[in-house]
Coordinates of N, CA and C in Angstrom, one line a residue:
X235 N 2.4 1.8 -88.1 CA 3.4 1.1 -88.8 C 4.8 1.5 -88.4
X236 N 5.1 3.0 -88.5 CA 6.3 3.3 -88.1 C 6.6 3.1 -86.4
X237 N 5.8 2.8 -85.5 CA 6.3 2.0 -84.0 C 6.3 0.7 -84.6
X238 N 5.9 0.1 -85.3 CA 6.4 -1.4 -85.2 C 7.7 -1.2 -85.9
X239 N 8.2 -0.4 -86.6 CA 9.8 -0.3 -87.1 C 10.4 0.1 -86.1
X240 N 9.9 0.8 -85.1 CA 10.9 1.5 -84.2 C 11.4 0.2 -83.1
X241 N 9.9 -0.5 -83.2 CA 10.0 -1.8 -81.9 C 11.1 -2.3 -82.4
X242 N 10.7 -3.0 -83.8 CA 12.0 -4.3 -84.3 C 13.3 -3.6 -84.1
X243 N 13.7 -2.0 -84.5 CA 15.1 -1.6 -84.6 C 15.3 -2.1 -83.3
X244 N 14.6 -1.2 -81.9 CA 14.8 -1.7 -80.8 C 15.3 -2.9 -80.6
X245 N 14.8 -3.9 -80.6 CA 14.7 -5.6 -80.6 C 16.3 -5.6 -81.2
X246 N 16.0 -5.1 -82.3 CA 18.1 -5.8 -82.9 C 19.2 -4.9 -82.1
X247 N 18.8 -3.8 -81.8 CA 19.8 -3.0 -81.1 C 20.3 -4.0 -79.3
X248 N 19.4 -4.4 -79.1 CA 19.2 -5.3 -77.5 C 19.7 -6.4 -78.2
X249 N 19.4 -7.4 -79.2 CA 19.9 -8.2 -79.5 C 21.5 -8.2 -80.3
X250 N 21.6 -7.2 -81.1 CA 23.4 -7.0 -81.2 C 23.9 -7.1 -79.8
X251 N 23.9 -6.1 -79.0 CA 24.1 -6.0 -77.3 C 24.4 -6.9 -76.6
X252 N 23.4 -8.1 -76.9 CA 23.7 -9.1 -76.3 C 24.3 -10.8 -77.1
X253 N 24.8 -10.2 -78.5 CA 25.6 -11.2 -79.2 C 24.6 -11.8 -79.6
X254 N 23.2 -11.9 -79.7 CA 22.2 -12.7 -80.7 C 22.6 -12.1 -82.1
X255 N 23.1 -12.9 -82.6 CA 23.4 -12.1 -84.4 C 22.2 -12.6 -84.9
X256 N 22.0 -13.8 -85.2 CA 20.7 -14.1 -85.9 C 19.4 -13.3 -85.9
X257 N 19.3 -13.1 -84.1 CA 17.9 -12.4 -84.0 C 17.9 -11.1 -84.4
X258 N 19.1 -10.7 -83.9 CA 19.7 -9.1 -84.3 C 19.5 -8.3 -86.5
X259 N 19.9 -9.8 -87.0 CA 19.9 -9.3 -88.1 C 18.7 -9.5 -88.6
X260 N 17.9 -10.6 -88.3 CA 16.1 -10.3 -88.4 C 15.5 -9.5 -88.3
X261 N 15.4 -9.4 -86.8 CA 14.7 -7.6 -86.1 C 15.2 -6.4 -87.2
X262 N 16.1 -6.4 -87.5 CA 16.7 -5.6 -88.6 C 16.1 -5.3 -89.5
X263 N 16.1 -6.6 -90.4 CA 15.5 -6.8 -91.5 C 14.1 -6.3 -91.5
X264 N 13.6 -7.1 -90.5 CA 12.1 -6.5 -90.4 C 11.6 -5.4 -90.9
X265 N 12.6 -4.3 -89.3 CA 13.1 -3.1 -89.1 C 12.4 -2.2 -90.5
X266 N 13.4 -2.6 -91.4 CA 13.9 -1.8 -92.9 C 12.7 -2.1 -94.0
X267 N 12.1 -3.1 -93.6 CA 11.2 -3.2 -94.6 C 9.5 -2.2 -94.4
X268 N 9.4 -2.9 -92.6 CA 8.2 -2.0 -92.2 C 8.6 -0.6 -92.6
X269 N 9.6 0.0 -92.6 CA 10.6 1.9 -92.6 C 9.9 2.0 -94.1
X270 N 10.3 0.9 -95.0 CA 9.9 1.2 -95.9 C 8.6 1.5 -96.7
X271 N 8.0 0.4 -96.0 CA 6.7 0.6 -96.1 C 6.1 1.6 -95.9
X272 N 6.3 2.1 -94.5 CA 5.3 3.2 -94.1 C 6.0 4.2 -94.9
X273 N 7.1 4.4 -95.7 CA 7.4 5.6 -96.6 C 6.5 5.9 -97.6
X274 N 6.7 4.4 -98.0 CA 5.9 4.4 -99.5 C 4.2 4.1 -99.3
X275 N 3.6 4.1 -97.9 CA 2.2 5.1 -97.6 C 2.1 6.1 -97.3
X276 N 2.9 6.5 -96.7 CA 3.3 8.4 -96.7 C 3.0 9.3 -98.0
X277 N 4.2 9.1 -98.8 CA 4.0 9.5 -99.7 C 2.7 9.0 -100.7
X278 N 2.3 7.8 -100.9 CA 1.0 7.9 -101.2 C 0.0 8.6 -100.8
X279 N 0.0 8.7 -99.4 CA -1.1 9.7 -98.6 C -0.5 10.9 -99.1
X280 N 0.3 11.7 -99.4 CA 0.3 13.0 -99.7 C 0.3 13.1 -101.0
X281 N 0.0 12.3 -102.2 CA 0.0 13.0 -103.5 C -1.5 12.6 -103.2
X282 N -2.1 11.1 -102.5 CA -3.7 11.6 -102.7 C -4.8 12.8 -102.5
X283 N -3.8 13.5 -101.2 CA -4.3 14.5 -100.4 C -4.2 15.6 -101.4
X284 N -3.4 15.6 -102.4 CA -2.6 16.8 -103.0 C -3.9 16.9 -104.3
X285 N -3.8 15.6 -105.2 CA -4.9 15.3 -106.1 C -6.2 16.0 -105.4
X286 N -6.3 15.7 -104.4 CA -8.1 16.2 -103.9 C -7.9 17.5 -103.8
X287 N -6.7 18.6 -104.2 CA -6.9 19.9 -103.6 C -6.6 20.3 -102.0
X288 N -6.7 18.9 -101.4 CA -6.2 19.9 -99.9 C -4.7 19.9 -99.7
X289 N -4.8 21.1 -99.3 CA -2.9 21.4 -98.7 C -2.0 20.5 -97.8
X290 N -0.9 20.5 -98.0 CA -0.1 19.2 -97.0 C -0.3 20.2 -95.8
X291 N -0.4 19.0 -94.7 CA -0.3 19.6 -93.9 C 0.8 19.8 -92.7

């Protein structure tokens, strides 16, 4: 999940670059939402891991 946020930032950074605003602020958007997602399974995965007793790793 977090390469497909790194792809989309990619994508809007080449698209600012080249004056696509539209596409630019999509990829973006995208960007921010995948970022957030894989946060908010991250930290799910580590209070699950934590509940079962095993150590973060």
């Amino acid at each position: 999940m977090l390469g497909w946020a790194l792809t989309f930032f990619v994508i809007a950074i080449i698209a600012a670059v080249f004056g696509f605003g539209g596409i630019a602020t999509a990829s973006a958007g995208i960007a921010k939402i995948l970022f957030v997602i894989f946060l908010a399974l991250f930290v799910i995965a580590l209070i699950a891991r934590a509940v079962r007793g095993q150590p973060p790793v």
